[in-house]
PDB file of C-alpha atoms in Angstrom:
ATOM      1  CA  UNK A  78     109.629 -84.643 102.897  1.00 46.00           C
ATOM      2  CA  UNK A  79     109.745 -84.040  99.467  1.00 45.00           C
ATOM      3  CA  UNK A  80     112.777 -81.491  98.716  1.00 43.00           C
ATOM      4  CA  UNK A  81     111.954 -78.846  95.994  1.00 45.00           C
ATOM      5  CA  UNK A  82     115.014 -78.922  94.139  1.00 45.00           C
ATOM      6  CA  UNK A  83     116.050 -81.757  91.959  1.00 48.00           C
ATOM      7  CA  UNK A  84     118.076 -83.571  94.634  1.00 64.00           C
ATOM      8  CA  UNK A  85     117.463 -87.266  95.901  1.00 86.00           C
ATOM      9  CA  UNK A  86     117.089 -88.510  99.741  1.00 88.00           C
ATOM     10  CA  UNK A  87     120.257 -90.310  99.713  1.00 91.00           C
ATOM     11  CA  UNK A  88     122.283 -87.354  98.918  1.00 92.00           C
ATOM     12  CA  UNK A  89     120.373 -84.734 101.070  1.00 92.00           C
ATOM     13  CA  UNK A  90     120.876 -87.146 103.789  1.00 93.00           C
ATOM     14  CA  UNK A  91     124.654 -87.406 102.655  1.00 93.00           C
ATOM     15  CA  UNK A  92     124.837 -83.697 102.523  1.00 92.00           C
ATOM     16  CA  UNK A  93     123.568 -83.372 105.915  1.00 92.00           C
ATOM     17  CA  UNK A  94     126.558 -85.544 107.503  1.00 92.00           C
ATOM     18  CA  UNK A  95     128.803 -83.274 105.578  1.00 91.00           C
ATOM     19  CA  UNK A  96     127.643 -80.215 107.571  1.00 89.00           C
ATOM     20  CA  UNK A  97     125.980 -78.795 104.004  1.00 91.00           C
ATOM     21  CA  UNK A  98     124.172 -75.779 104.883  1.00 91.00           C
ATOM     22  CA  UNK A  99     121.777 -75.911 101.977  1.00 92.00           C
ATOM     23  CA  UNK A 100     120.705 -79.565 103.086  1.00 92.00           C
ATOM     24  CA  UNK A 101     120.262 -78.520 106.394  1.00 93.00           C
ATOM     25  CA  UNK A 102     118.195 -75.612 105.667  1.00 93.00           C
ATOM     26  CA  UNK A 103     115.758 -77.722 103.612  1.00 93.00           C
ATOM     27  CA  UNK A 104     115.563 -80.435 106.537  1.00 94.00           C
ATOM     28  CA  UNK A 105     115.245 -77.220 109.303  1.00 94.00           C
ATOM     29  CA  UNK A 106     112.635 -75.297 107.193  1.00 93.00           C
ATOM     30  CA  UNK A 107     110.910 -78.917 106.900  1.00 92.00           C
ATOM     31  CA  UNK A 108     110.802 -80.075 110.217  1.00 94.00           C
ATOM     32  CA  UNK A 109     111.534 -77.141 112.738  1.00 94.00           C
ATOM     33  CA  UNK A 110     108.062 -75.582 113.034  1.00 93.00           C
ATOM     34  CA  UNK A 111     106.592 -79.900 113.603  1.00 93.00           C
ATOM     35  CA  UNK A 112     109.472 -80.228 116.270  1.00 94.00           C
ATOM     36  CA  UNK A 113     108.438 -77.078 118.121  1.00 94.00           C
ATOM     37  CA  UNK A 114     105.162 -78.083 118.145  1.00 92.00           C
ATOM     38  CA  UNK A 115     105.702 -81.397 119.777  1.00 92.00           C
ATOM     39  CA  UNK A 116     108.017 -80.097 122.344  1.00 93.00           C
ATOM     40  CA  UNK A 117     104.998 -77.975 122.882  1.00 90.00           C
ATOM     41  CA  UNK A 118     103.259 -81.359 124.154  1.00 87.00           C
ATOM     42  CA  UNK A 119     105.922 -81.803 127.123  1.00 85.00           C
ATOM     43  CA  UNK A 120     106.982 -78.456 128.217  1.00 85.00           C
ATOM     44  CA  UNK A 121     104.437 -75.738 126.942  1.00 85.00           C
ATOM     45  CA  UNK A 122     104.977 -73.074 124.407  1.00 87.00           C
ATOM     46  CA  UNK A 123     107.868 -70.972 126.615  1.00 86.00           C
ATOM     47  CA  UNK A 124     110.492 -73.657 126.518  1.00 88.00           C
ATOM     48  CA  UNK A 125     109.673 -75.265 123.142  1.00 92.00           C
ATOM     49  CA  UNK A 126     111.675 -73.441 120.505  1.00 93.00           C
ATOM     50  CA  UNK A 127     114.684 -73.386 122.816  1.00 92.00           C
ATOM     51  CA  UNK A 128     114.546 -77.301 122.771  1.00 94.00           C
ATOM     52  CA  UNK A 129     113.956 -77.043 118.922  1.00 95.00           C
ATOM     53  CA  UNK A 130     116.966 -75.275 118.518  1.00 94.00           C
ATOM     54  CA  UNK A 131     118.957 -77.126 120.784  1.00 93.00           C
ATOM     55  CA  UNK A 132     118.159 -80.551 118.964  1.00 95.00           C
ATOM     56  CA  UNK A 133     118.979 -79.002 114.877  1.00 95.00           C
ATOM     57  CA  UNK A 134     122.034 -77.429 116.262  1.00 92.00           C
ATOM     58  CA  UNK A 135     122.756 -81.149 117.665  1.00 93.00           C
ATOM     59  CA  UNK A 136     121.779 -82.334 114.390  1.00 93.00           C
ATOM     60  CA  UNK A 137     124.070 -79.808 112.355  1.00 90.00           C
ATOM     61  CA  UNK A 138     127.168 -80.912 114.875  1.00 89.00           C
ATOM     62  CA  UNK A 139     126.188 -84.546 114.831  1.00 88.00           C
ATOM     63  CA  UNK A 140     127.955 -85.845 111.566  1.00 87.00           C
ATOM     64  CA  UNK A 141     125.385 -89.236 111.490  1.00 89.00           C
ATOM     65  CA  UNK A 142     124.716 -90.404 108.089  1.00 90.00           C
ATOM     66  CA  UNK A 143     120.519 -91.673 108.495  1.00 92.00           C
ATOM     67  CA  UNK A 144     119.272 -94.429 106.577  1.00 91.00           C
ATOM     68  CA  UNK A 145     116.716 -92.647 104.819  1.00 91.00           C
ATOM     69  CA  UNK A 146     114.138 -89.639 106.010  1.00 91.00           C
ATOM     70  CA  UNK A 147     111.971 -91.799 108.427  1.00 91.00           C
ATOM     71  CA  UNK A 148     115.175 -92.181 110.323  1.00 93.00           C
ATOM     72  CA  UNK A 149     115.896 -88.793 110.603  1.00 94.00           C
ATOM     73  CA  UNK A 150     112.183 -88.409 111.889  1.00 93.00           C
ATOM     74  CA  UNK A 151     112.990 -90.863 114.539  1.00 93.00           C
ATOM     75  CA  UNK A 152     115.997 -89.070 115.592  1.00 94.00           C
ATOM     76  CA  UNK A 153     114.604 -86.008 115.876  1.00 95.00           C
ATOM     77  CA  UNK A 154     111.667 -86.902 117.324  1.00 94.00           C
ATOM     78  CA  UNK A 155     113.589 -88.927 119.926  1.00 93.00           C
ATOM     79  CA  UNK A 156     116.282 -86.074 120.586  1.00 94.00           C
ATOM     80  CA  UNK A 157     113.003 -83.736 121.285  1.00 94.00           C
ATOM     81  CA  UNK A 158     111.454 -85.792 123.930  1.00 92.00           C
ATOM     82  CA  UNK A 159     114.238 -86.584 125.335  1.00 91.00           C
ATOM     83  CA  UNK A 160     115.443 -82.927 125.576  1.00 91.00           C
ATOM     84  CA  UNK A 161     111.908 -82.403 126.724  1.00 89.00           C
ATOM     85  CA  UNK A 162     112.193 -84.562 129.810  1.00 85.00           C
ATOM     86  CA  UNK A 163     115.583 -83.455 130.806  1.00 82.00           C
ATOM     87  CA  UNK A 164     114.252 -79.950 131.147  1.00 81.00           C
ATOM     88  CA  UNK A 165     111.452 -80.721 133.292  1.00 77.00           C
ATOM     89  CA  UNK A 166     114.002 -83.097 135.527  1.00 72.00           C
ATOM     90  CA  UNK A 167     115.533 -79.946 136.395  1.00 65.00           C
ATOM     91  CA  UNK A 168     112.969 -77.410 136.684  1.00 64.00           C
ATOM     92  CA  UNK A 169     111.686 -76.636 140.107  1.00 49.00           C
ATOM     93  CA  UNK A 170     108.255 -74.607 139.709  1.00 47.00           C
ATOM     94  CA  UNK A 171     105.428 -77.112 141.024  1.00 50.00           C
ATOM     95  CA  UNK A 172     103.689 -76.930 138.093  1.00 54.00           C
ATOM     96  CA  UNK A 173     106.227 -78.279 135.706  1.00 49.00           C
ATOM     97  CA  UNK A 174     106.828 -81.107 137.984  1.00 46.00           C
ATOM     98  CA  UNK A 175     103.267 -81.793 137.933  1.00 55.00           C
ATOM     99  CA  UNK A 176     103.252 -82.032 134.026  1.00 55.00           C
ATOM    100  CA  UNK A 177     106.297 -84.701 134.259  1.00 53.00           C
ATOM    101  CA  UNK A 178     104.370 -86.508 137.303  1.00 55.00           C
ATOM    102  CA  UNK A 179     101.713 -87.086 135.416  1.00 60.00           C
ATOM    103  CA  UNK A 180     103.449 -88.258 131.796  1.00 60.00           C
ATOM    104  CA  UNK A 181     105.491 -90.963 133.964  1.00 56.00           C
ATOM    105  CA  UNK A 182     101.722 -91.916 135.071  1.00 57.00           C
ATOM    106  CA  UNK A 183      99.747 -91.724 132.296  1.00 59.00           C
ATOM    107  CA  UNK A 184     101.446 -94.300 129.854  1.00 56.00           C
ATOM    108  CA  UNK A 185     104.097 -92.754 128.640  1.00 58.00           C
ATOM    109  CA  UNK A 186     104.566 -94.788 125.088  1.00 60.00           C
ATOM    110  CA  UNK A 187     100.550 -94.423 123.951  1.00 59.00           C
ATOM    111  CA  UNK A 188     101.458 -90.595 124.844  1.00 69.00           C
ATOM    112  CA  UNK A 189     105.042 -90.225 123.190  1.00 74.00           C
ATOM    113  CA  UNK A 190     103.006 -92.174 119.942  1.00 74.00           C
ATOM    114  CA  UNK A 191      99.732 -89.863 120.096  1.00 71.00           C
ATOM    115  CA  UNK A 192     102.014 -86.710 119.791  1.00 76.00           C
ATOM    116  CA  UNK A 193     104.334 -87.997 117.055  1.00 81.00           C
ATOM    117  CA  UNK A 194     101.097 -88.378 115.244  1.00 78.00           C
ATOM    118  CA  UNK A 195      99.308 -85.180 116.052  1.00 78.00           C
ATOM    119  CA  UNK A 196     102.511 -83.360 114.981  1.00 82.00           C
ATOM    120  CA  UNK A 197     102.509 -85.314 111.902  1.00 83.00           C
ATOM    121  CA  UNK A 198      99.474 -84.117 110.970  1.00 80.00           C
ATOM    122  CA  UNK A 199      99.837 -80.576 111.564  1.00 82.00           C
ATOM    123  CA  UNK A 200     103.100 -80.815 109.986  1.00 84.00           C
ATOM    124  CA  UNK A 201     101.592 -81.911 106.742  1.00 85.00           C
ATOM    125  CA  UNK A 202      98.911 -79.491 106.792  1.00 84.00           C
ATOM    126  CA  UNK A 203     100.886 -76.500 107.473  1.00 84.00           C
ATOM    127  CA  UNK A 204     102.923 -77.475 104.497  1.00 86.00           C
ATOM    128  CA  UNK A 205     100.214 -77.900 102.447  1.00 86.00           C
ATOM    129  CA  UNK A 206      98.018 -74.555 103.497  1.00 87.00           C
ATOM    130  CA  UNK A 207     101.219 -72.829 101.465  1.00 88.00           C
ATOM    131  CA  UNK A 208     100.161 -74.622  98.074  1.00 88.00           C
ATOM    132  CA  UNK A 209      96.196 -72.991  98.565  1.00 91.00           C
ATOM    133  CA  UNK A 210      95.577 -69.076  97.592  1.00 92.00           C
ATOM    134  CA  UNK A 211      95.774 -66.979 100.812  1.00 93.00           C
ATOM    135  CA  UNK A 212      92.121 -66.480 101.775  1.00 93.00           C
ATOM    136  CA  UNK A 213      91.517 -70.513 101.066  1.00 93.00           C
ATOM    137  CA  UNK A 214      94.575 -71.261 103.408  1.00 92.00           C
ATOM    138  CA  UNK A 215      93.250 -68.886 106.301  1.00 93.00           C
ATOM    139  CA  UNK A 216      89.640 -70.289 106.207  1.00 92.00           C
ATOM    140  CA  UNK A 217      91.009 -74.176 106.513  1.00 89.00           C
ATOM    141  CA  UNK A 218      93.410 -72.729 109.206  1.00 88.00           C
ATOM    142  CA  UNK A 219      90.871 -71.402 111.156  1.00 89.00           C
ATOM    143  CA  UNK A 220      88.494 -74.031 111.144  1.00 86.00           C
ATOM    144  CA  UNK A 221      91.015 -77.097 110.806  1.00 81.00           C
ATOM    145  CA  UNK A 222      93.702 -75.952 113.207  1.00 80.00           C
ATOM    146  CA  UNK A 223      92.043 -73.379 115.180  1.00 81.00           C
ATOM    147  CA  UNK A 224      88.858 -74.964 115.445  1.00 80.00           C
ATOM    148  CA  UNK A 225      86.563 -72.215 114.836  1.00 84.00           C
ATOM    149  CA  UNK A 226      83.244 -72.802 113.513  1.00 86.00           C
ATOM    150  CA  UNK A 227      82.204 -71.771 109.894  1.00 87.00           C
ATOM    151  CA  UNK A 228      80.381 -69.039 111.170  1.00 89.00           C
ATOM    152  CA  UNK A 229      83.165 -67.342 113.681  1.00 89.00           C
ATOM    153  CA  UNK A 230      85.571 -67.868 110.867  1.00 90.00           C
ATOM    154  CA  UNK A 231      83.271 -65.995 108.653  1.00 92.00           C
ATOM    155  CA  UNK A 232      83.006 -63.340 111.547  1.00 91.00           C
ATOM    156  CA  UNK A 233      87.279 -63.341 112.161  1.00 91.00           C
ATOM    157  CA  UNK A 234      87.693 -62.720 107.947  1.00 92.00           C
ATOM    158  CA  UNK A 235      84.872 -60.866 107.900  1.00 93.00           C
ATOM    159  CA  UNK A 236      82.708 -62.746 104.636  1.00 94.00           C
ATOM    160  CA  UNK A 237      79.968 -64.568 104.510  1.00 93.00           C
ATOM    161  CA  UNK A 238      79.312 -68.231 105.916  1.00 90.00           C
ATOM    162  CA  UNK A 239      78.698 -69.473 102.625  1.00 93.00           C
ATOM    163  CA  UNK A 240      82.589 -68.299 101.019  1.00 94.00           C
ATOM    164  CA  UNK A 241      83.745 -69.561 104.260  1.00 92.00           C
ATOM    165  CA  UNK A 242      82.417 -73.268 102.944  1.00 91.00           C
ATOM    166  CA  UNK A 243      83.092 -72.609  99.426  1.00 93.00           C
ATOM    167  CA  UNK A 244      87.098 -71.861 100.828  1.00 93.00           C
ATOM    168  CA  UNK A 245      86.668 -75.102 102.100  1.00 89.00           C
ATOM    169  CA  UNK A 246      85.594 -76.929  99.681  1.00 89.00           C
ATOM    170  CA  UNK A 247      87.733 -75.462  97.703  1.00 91.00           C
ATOM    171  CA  UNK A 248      91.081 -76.374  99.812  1.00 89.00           C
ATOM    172  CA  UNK A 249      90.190 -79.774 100.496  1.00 86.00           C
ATOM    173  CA  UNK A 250      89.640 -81.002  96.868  1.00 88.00           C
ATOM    174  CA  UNK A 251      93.427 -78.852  96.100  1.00 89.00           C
ATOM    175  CA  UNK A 252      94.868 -80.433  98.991  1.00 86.00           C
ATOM    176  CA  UNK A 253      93.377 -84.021  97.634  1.00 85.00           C
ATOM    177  CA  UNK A 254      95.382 -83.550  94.582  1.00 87.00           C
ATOM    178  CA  UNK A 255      98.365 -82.658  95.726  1.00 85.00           C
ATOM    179  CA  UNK A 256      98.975 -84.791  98.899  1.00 83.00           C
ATOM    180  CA  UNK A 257      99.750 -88.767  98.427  1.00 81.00           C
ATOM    181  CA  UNK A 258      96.550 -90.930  99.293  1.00 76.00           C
ATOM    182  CA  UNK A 259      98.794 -91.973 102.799  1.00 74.00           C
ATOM    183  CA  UNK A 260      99.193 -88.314 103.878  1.00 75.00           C
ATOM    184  CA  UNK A 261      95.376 -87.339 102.709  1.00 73.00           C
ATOM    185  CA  UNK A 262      93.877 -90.211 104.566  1.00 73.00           C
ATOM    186  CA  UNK A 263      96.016 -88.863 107.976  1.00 64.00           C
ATOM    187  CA  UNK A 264      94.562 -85.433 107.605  1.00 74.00           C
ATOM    188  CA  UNK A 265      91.208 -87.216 107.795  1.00 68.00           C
ATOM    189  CA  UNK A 266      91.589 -88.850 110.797  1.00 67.00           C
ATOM    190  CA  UNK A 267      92.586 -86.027 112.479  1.00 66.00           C
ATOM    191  CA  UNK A 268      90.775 -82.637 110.625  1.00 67.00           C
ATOM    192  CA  UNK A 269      88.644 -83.513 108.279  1.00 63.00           C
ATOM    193  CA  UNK A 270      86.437 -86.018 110.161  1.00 54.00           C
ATOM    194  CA  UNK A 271      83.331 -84.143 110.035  1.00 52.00           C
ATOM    195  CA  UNK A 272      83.410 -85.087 105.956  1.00 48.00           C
ATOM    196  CA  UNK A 273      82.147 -88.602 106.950  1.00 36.00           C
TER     197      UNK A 273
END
């Protein structure tokens, strides 16, 4: 995370022990909408803002001072899956119990890792989509996060297959500029694969 106004890690992270509103608006508005989708992993879309909210309002009472922001990360990441698992402990409906059946059974760590990573990702390139002009940020949506073809997303926006690509193009070489060579090289592993 790379705070927008002129104010180090060390004393956002300081800030945030202190119960500073400001800091923990930046570190909400940051990481919320990642968190949510995570949860979203574990419990399905229903239950996953609930445990979002739980875990920042945790974090806003908690008073720990983290090391740095990969800390934090861990902490919230760990607070989520742990909230996460809780929930489905308690709920009854068969099918929940089926989804917490089969995370005990399916490796659980090469899981708990694959969704840290996945939410990474989409974290980054939400944040990023907001630096690109409107139009360029719904085409890469659509056919980055959604999925959609070039031509359906030409179809959805209703333009031609060949703006679709240029929107692309376009967003990719922005977003090449403007994310560090770690975060860039992420996005290709997960998005932007069909480039090789």
């Amino acid at each position: 995370m790379k705070p927008h106004n002129p104010i180090d890690e060390r004393e956002l992270l300081l800030r945030l022990r202190d119960g500073d509103t400001s800091a923990f608006s930046l570190v909400f508005s940051t990481y919320y909408h990642g968190m949510c989708l995570f949860a979203e992993k574990y419990i399905g879309q229903q239950y996953a803002e609930d445990i979002a909210d739980d875990v920042f309002l945790r974090l806003l009472e908690s008073k720990i001072l983290f090391n740095d922001l990969i800390h934090l990360k861990a902490y919230l990441y760990r607070a989520i899956k742990h909230s996460c698992l809780d929930l489905l402990k308690t709920k009854t409906r068969e099918d929940i119990r089926h989804t917490a059946y089969m995370e005990m059974h399916n490796d659980p760590q090469a899981s708990y890792l694959a969704h840290i990573m996945e939410t990474e990702a989409k974290r980054i390139l939400y944040n990023a989509l907001e630096s690109l002009s409107a139009q360029t940020a719904q085409v890469m949506k659509l056919t980055y996060l959604d999925s959609m073809s070039n031509q359906e997303a030409a179809d959805k926006l209703d333009i031609s297959i060949n703006t679709v690509k240029t929107h692309k193009q376009r967003g990719l070489l922005k977003l090449k500029q403007i994310l560090s060579k770690e975060n860039f090289g992420f996005l290709l592993l997960f998005y932007f694969s069909d480039l090789f």
